[in-house]
């Protein structure tokens, strides 16, 4: 696979869904990938990237930002409160806000920094024990809490259970977003981004299909 191939598949999925491809933000998930691979995607002109660890992002992206203009970095992994300030200084968007303490910490640092990344609430649509995210039944209340804190909430994010039909989870996420007047939907990865586009995704997070398999060393 390559970036161009994924862009083509993304455009085809938009066509099929009667959507405009400009509605889709393709996030190239670069976690664990060697710098040369990331650089080659940057050299192709792509600017939207995703990382799941603050520390890894901090080691990689400030240097890339010096060399390439217009980078948008999305943090898509679980976030600890003690890393919030660093995360906010590094990233343009955080997709994994999932609890009151985290929202409060972000709000406090937003005051202090005078700026705040775009925020998404992670919803644990599969209600999995080990997975982060607010439960679907708690989502409306948490959305209201984030709004009361005056945070720049853009939408919702989910990671469906690996062994389940993703469309049910994407549809559930879209339904929660619609009833709360949220337009951003961060959903869909290498194996299911076309389904996510059909169900309204605005942000798809694609790693291995662009970069190749991740090699954990
Ligand atoms: C790693 C990761 C992705 C990308 O996964 P691929 O299957 O390689 O496309 C997407 N979203 C999140 C939250 C991830 O951690």
PDB file of C-alpha atoms and ligand atoms in Angstrom:
ATOM      1  CA  UNK A   1       0.000   0.000   0.000  1.00  0.00           C
ATOM      2  CA  UNK A   2       0.972   3.590  -0.319  1.00  0.00           C
ATOM      3  CA  UNK A   3      -0.368   7.013   0.530  1.00  0.00           C
ATOM      4  CA  UNK A   4      -1.586   7.493  -3.056  1.00  0.00           C
ATOM      5  CA  UNK A   5      -3.476   4.202  -2.977  1.00  0.00           C
ATOM      6  CA  UNK A   6      -5.169   5.069   0.289  1.00  0.00           C
ATOM      7  CA  UNK A   7      -6.127   8.493  -1.067  1.00  0.00           C
ATOM      8  CA  UNK A   8      -7.632   6.818  -4.125  1.00  0.00           C
ATOM      9  CA  UNK A   9      -9.606   4.357  -1.988  1.00  0.00           C
ATOM     10  CA  UNK A  10     -10.710   7.224   0.222  1.00  0.00           C
ATOM     11  CA  UNK A  11     -11.970   9.181  -2.817  1.00  0.00           C
ATOM     12  CA  UNK A  12     -13.801   6.098  -4.122  1.00  0.00           C
ATOM     13  CA  UNK A  13     -15.460   5.538  -0.738  1.00  0.00           C
ATOM     14  CA  UNK A  14     -16.577   9.188  -0.742  1.00  0.00           C
ATOM     15  CA  UNK A  15     -18.006   8.806  -4.248  1.00  0.00           C
ATOM     16  CA  UNK A  16     -19.963   5.746  -3.189  1.00  0.00           C
ATOM     17  CA  UNK A  17     -21.299   7.565  -0.142  1.00  0.00           C
ATOM     18  CA  UNK A  18     -22.144  10.740  -2.052  1.00  0.00           C
ATOM     19  CA  UNK A  19     -19.662  12.692   0.028  1.00  0.00           C
ATOM     20  CA  UNK A  20     -16.980  15.194  -0.923  1.00  0.00           C
ATOM     21  CA  UNK A  21     -13.453  13.956  -0.282  1.00  0.00           C
ATOM     22  CA  UNK A  22     -12.564  17.338   1.255  1.00  0.00           C
ATOM     23  CA  UNK A  23     -14.804  16.358   4.188  1.00  0.00           C
ATOM     24  CA  UNK A  24     -12.305  13.650   5.148  1.00  0.00           C
ATOM     25  CA  UNK A  25      -9.187  14.315   7.142  1.00  0.00           C
ATOM     26  CA  UNK A  26      -6.818  11.401   6.464  1.00  0.00           C
ATOM     27  CA  UNK A  27      -4.575  11.045   9.518  1.00  0.00           C
ATOM     28  CA  UNK A  28      -1.439   9.057   8.725  1.00  0.00           C
ATOM     29  CA  UNK A  29      -0.712   7.185  11.962  1.00  0.00           C
ATOM     30  CA  UNK A  30       3.070   7.198  12.232  1.00  0.00           C
ATOM     31  CA  UNK A  31       3.560   5.600  15.661  1.00  0.00           C
ATOM     32  CA  UNK A  32       6.551   3.246  15.830  1.00  0.00           C
ATOM     33  CA  UNK A  33       7.410   3.894  12.168  1.00  0.00           C
ATOM     34  CA  UNK A  34      11.019   4.766  11.332  1.00  0.00           C
ATOM     35  CA  UNK A  35      11.680   8.421  10.542  1.00  0.00           C
ATOM     36  CA  UNK A  36      12.600   7.668   6.922  1.00  0.00           C
ATOM     37  CA  UNK A  37       9.106   6.321   6.247  1.00  0.00           C
ATOM     38  CA  UNK A  38       7.513   9.353   7.883  1.00  0.00           C
ATOM     39  CA  UNK A  39       9.759  11.664   5.907  1.00  0.00           C
ATOM     40  CA  UNK A  40       8.813  10.075   2.621  1.00  0.00           C
ATOM     41  CA  UNK A  41       5.124  10.708   3.373  1.00  0.00           C
ATOM     42  CA  UNK A  42       5.959  14.311   4.307  1.00  0.00           C
ATOM     43  CA  UNK A  43       7.883  14.636   1.045  1.00  0.00           C
ATOM     44  CA  UNK A  44       4.790  13.477  -0.824  1.00  0.00           C
ATOM     45  CA  UNK A  45       3.096  16.548   0.635  1.00  0.00           C
ATOM     46  CA  UNK A  46       0.988  14.923   3.337  1.00  0.00           C
ATOM     47  CA  UNK A  47       0.688  16.967   6.548  1.00  0.00           C
ATOM     48  CA  UNK A  48      -1.795  15.261   8.869  1.00  0.00           C
ATOM     49  CA  UNK A  49      -0.286  12.675  11.232  1.00  0.00           C
ATOM     50  CA  UNK A  50      -1.245  10.713  14.316  1.00  0.00           C
ATOM     51  CA  UNK A  51       0.753   9.456  17.298  1.00  0.00           C
ATOM     52  CA  UNK A  52      -0.490   7.512  20.298  1.00  0.00           C
ATOM     53  CA  UNK A  53       2.235   8.329  22.847  1.00  0.00           C
ATOM     54  CA  UNK A  54       3.173  11.808  24.039  1.00  0.00           C
ATOM     55  CA  UNK A  55       6.787  10.855  24.625  1.00  0.00           C
ATOM     56  CA  UNK A  56       7.233   9.375  21.171  1.00  0.00           C
ATOM     57  CA  UNK A  57       5.544  12.386  19.573  1.00  0.00           C
ATOM     58  CA  UNK A  58       7.834  14.717  21.528  1.00  0.00           C
ATOM     59  CA  UNK A  59      10.883  12.886  20.250  1.00  0.00           C
ATOM     60  CA  UNK A  60       9.832  13.102  16.620  1.00  0.00           C
ATOM     61  CA  UNK A  61       7.594  16.003  15.684  1.00  0.00           C
ATOM     62  CA  UNK A  62       9.284  19.208  16.877  1.00  0.00           C
ATOM     63  CA  UNK A  63      12.176  18.403  14.508  1.00  0.00           C
ATOM     64  CA  UNK A  64       9.822  17.619  11.611  1.00  0.00           C
ATOM     65  CA  UNK A  65       7.925  20.864  12.261  1.00  0.00           C
ATOM     66  CA  UNK A  66      11.160  22.793  11.812  1.00  0.00           C
ATOM     67  CA  UNK A  67      11.636  21.276   8.388  1.00  0.00           C
ATOM     68  CA  UNK A  68       8.071  21.099   7.065  1.00  0.00           C
ATOM     69  CA  UNK A  69       5.335  23.734   7.266  1.00  0.00           C
ATOM     70  CA  UNK A  70       1.708  23.054   7.979  1.00  0.00           C
ATOM     71  CA  UNK A  71       1.991  19.843   9.971  1.00  0.00           C
ATOM     72  CA  UNK A  72      -1.128  18.885  11.943  1.00  0.00           C
ATOM     73  CA  UNK A  73      -0.433  16.397  14.692  1.00  0.00           C
ATOM     74  CA  UNK A  74      -3.232  14.350  16.224  1.00  0.00           C
ATOM     75  CA  UNK A  75      -2.805  12.529  19.536  1.00  0.00           C
ATOM     76  CA  UNK A  76      -4.895   9.367  19.369  1.00  0.00           C
ATOM     77  CA  UNK A  77      -3.658   7.384  22.392  1.00  0.00           C
ATOM     78  CA  UNK A  78      -4.689   7.335  26.063  1.00  0.00           C
ATOM     79  CA  UNK A  79      -3.564  10.459  27.890  1.00  0.00           C
ATOM     80  CA  UNK A  80      -2.386  10.728  31.500  1.00  0.00           C
ATOM     81  CA  UNK A  81      -3.119  13.962  33.319  1.00  0.00           C
ATOM     82  CA  UNK A  82       0.559  14.560  34.092  1.00  0.00           C
ATOM     83  CA  UNK A  83       1.279  14.663  30.349  1.00  0.00           C
ATOM     84  CA  UNK A  84      -1.568  16.980  29.408  1.00  0.00           C
ATOM     85  CA  UNK A  85       0.411  20.207  29.204  1.00  0.00           C
ATOM     86  CA  UNK A  86       3.097  18.648  27.031  1.00  0.00           C
ATOM     87  CA  UNK A  87       0.425  17.044  24.856  1.00  0.00           C
ATOM     88  CA  UNK A  88      -1.304  20.398  24.391  1.00  0.00           C
ATOM     89  CA  UNK A  89       1.950  22.056  23.378  1.00  0.00           C
ATOM     90  CA  UNK A  90       2.744  19.311  20.874  1.00  0.00           C
ATOM     91  CA  UNK A  91      -0.548  18.475  19.241  1.00  0.00           C
ATOM     92  CA  UNK A  92      -3.174  20.222  17.142  1.00  0.00           C
ATOM     93  CA  UNK A  93      -5.843  17.770  18.194  1.00  0.00           C
ATOM     94  CA  UNK A  94      -6.433  15.286  21.035  1.00  0.00           C
ATOM     95  CA  UNK A  95      -8.852  12.463  20.212  1.00  0.00           C
ATOM     96  CA  UNK A  96      -8.985  10.697  23.543  1.00  0.00           C
ATOM     97  CA  UNK A  97     -10.628  12.888  26.168  1.00  0.00           C
ATOM     98  CA  UNK A  98     -12.572  10.430  28.300  1.00  0.00           C
ATOM     99  CA  UNK A  99     -12.935  11.581  31.883  1.00  0.00           C
ATOM    100  CA  UNK A 100     -13.739  14.596  34.015  1.00  0.00           C
ATOM    101  CA  UNK A 101     -10.310  14.891  35.580  1.00  0.00           C
ATOM    102  CA  UNK A 102      -8.696  14.994  32.141  1.00  0.00           C
ATOM    103  CA  UNK A 103     -11.186  17.584  30.864  1.00  0.00           C
ATOM    104  CA  UNK A 104     -10.590  19.764  33.934  1.00  0.00           C
ATOM    105  CA  UNK A 105      -6.819  19.527  33.526  1.00  0.00           C
ATOM    106  CA  UNK A 106      -7.066  20.469  29.852  1.00  0.00           C
ATOM    107  CA  UNK A 107      -9.297  23.434  30.738  1.00  0.00           C
ATOM    108  CA  UNK A 108      -6.809  24.662  33.338  1.00  0.00           C
ATOM    109  CA  UNK A 109      -3.866  24.491  30.939  1.00  0.00           C
ATOM    110  CA  UNK A 110      -5.924  26.083  28.147  1.00  0.00           C
ATOM    111  CA  UNK A 111      -6.363  29.120  30.411  1.00  0.00           C
ATOM    112  CA  UNK A 112      -2.681  29.259  31.147  1.00  0.00           C
ATOM    113  CA  UNK A 113      -1.504  28.623  27.546  1.00  0.00           C
ATOM    114  CA  UNK A 114      -4.170  30.806  25.940  1.00  0.00           C
ATOM    115  CA  UNK A 115      -4.835  28.081  23.385  1.00  0.00           C
ATOM    116  CA  UNK A 116      -6.237  24.579  23.188  1.00  0.00           C
ATOM    117  CA  UNK A 117      -6.024  21.808  20.604  1.00  0.00           C
ATOM    118  CA  UNK A 118      -9.212  20.549  18.930  1.00  0.00           C
ATOM    119  CA  UNK A 119     -10.747  17.936  21.199  1.00  0.00           C
ATOM    120  CA  UNK A 120     -12.599  14.683  20.610  1.00  0.00           C
ATOM    121  CA  UNK A 121     -14.240  12.512  23.241  1.00  0.00           C
ATOM    122  CA  UNK A 122     -13.340   8.844  23.043  1.00  0.00           C
ATOM    123  CA  UNK A 123     -16.400   6.626  23.414  1.00  0.00           C
ATOM    124  CA  UNK A 124     -15.968   2.987  24.414  1.00  0.00           C
ATOM    125  CA  UNK A 125     -18.709   1.810  22.052  1.00  0.00           C
ATOM    126  CA  UNK A 126     -17.987  -1.859  22.727  1.00  0.00           C
ATOM    127  CA  UNK A 127     -18.065  -1.309  26.510  1.00  0.00           C
ATOM    128  CA  UNK A 128     -14.796  -3.236  26.777  1.00  0.00           C
ATOM    129  CA  UNK A 129     -13.207  -3.468  30.236  1.00  0.00           C
ATOM    130  CA  UNK A 130      -9.663  -2.845  29.068  1.00  0.00           C
ATOM    131  CA  UNK A 131     -10.463  -0.028  26.683  1.00  0.00           C
ATOM    132  CA  UNK A 132     -10.447   3.689  27.374  1.00  0.00           C
ATOM    133  CA  UNK A 133     -13.404   5.909  26.615  1.00  0.00           C
ATOM    134  CA  UNK A 134     -16.673   6.998  28.177  1.00  0.00           C
ATOM    135  CA  UNK A 135     -19.476   4.475  28.046  1.00  0.00           C
ATOM    136  CA  UNK A 136     -22.140   5.224  25.433  1.00  0.00           C
ATOM    137  CA  UNK A 137     -24.686   5.806  28.204  1.00  0.00           C
ATOM    138  CA  UNK A 138     -22.465   8.449  29.819  1.00  0.00           C
ATOM    139  CA  UNK A 139     -21.566  10.260  26.610  1.00  0.00           C
ATOM    140  CA  UNK A 140     -24.325  12.911  26.568  1.00  0.00           C
ATOM    141  CA  UNK A 141     -23.517  14.002  30.121  1.00  0.00           C
ATOM    142  CA  UNK A 142     -19.793  14.150  29.429  1.00  0.00           C
ATOM    143  CA  UNK A 143     -20.336  16.177  26.264  1.00  0.00           C
ATOM    144  CA  UNK A 144     -22.341  18.659  28.350  1.00  0.00           C
ATOM    145  CA  UNK A 145     -19.521  18.812  30.907  1.00  0.00           C
ATOM    146  CA  UNK A 146     -16.937  19.583  28.227  1.00  0.00           C
ATOM    147  CA  UNK A 147     -19.173  22.301  26.826  1.00  0.00           C
ATOM    148  CA  UNK A 148     -19.649  23.822  30.264  1.00  0.00           C
ATOM    149  CA  UNK A 149     -15.852  24.075  30.509  1.00  0.00           C
ATOM    150  CA  UNK A 150     -15.900  25.992  27.218  1.00  0.00           C
ATOM    151  CA  UNK A 151     -13.513  23.530  25.593  1.00  0.00           C
ATOM    152  CA  UNK A 152     -13.213  23.316  21.782  1.00  0.00           C
ATOM    153  CA  UNK A 153     -15.047  20.024  21.370  1.00  0.00           C
ATOM    154  CA  UNK A 154     -15.038  18.922  17.723  1.00  0.00           C
ATOM    155  CA  UNK A 155     -16.530  15.486  17.926  1.00  0.00           C
ATOM    156  CA  UNK A 156     -16.293  11.856  19.015  1.00  0.00           C
ATOM    157  CA  UNK A 157     -13.816   9.052  18.477  1.00  0.00           C
ATOM    158  CA  UNK A 158     -14.064   5.270  18.794  1.00  0.00           C
ATOM    159  CA  UNK A 159     -12.004   2.111  18.337  1.00  0.00           C
ATOM    160  CA  UNK A 160     -14.380  -0.802  17.738  1.00  0.00           C
ATOM    161  CA  UNK A 161     -13.651  -4.194  19.364  1.00  0.00           C
ATOM    162  CA  UNK A 162     -11.343  -6.189  17.081  1.00  0.00           C
ATOM    163  CA  UNK A 163     -13.699  -9.121  16.709  1.00  0.00           C
ATOM    164  CA  UNK A 164     -16.917  -7.259  16.001  1.00  0.00           C
ATOM    165  CA  UNK A 165     -18.566  -5.738  12.960  1.00  0.00           C
ATOM    166  CA  UNK A 166     -17.222  -2.157  13.001  1.00  0.00           C
ATOM    167  CA  UNK A 167     -20.257  -0.671  11.255  1.00  0.00           C
ATOM    168  CA  UNK A 168     -22.437  -1.125  14.356  1.00  0.00           C
ATOM    169  CA  UNK A 169     -19.927   0.864  16.396  1.00  0.00           C
ATOM    170  CA  UNK A 170     -19.510   3.573  13.773  1.00  0.00           C
ATOM    171  CA  UNK A 171     -23.285   3.933  13.504  1.00  0.00           C
ATOM    172  CA  UNK A 172     -23.614   4.203  17.286  1.00  0.00           C
ATOM    173  CA  UNK A 173     -20.908   6.876  17.438  1.00  0.00           C
ATOM    174  CA  UNK A 174     -22.570   8.831  14.623  1.00  0.00           C
ATOM    175  CA  UNK A 175     -25.920   8.637  16.411  1.00  0.00           C
ATOM    176  CA  UNK A 176     -24.488  10.018  19.663  1.00  0.00           C
ATOM    177  CA  UNK A 177     -22.762  12.813  17.718  1.00  0.00           C
ATOM    178  CA  UNK A 178     -25.902  13.774  15.790  1.00  0.00           C
ATOM    179  CA  UNK A 179     -28.121  14.012  18.848  1.00  0.00           C
ATOM    180  CA  UNK A 180     -25.518  16.280  20.451  1.00  0.00           C
ATOM    181  CA  UNK A 181     -24.960  18.496  17.382  1.00  0.00           C
ATOM    182  CA  UNK A 182     -21.356  17.394  16.972  1.00  0.00           C
ATOM    183  CA  UNK A 183     -19.973  17.127  13.444  1.00  0.00           C
ATOM    184  CA  UNK A 184     -16.546  15.513  13.977  1.00  0.00           C
ATOM    185  CA  UNK A 185     -16.313  11.719  13.802  1.00  0.00           C
ATOM    186  CA  UNK A 186     -12.876  10.166  14.284  1.00  0.00           C
ATOM    187  CA  UNK A 187     -13.383   6.563  13.232  1.00  0.00           C
ATOM    188  CA  UNK A 188     -11.975   4.039  10.803  1.00  0.00           C
ATOM    189  CA  UNK A 189      -8.486   2.521  10.571  1.00  0.00           C
ATOM    190  CA  UNK A 190      -6.566   0.550   7.929  1.00  0.00           C
ATOM    191  CA  UNK A 191      -9.007  -2.343   7.852  1.00  0.00           C
ATOM    192  CA  UNK A 192     -12.292  -0.458   7.937  1.00  0.00           C
ATOM    193  CA  UNK A 193     -11.901   3.186   6.879  1.00  0.00           C
ATOM    194  CA  UNK A 194     -14.171   2.779   3.851  1.00  0.00           C
ATOM    195  CA  UNK A 195     -17.004   1.565   6.081  1.00  0.00           C
ATOM    196  CA  UNK A 196     -16.327   4.489   8.421  1.00  0.00           C
ATOM    197  CA  UNK A 197     -16.551   6.951   5.519  1.00  0.00           C
ATOM    198  CA  UNK A 198     -19.891   5.460   4.492  1.00  0.00           C
ATOM    199  CA  UNK A 199     -21.136   6.050   8.045  1.00  0.00           C
ATOM    200  CA  UNK A 200     -19.973   9.660   8.292  1.00  0.00           C
ATOM    201  CA  UNK A 201     -16.324   9.669   9.423  1.00  0.00           C
ATOM    202  CA  UNK A 202     -14.629  13.060   9.161  1.00  0.00           C
ATOM    203  CA  UNK A 203     -11.260  11.863  10.519  1.00  0.00           C
ATOM    204  CA  UNK A 204      -9.886   8.465   9.543  1.00  0.00           C
ATOM    205  CA  UNK A 205      -6.778   7.150  11.294  1.00  0.00           C
ATOM    206  CA  UNK A 206      -4.769   4.981   8.944  1.00  0.00           C
ATOM    207  CA  UNK A 207      -1.397   3.549   9.929  1.00  0.00           C
ATOM    208  CA  UNK A 208      -0.174   0.254   8.527  1.00  0.00           C
ATOM    209  CA  UNK A 209      -1.999   0.581   5.191  1.00  0.00           C
ATOM    210  CA  UNK A 210       0.083   3.698   4.477  1.00  0.00           C
ATOM    211  CA  UNK A 211       3.387   2.928   6.172  1.00  0.00           C
ATOM    212  CA  UNK A 212       3.503  -0.840   6.179  1.00  0.00           C
ATOM    213  CA  UNK A 213       3.403  -3.051   9.243  1.00  0.00           C
ATOM    214  CA  UNK A 214       4.663  -1.622  12.505  1.00  0.00           C
ATOM    215  CA  UNK A 215       7.796  -3.369  13.712  1.00  0.00           C
ATOM    216  CA  UNK A 216       8.024  -3.173  17.504  1.00  0.00           C
ATOM    217  CA  UNK A 217      11.638  -3.486  18.461  1.00  0.00           C
TER     218      UNK A 217
HETATM  219  C1  LIG B   1      -2.437   2.550  15.744  1.00  0.00           C
HETATM  220  C2  LIG B   1      -3.763   3.199  15.702  1.00  0.00           C
HETATM  221  C3  LIG B   1      -4.450   3.404  14.487  1.00  0.00           C
HETATM  222  C4  LIG B   1      -3.925   2.904  13.152  1.00  0.00           C
HETATM  223  O1  LIG B   1      -4.074   1.537  13.049  1.00  0.00           O
HETATM  224  P1  LIG B   1      -3.831   0.763  11.660  1.00  0.00           P
HETATM  225  O2  LIG B   1      -4.591  -0.483  11.803  1.00  0.00           O
HETATM  226  O3  LIG B   1      -2.356   0.570  11.508  1.00  0.00           O
HETATM  227  O4  LIG B   1      -4.387   1.639  10.574  1.00  0.00           O
HETATM  228  C5  LIG B   1      -5.658   4.066  14.530  1.00  0.00           C
HETATM  229  N1  LIG B   1      -6.182   4.520  15.690  1.00  0.00           N
HETATM  230  C6  LIG B   1      -5.574   4.352  16.872  1.00  0.00           C
HETATM  231  C7  LIG B   1      -6.205   4.880  18.099  1.00  0.00           C
HETATM  232  C8  LIG B   1      -4.349   3.687  16.924  1.00  0.00           C
HETATM  233  O5  LIG B   1      -3.735   3.531  18.109  1.00  0.00           O
END
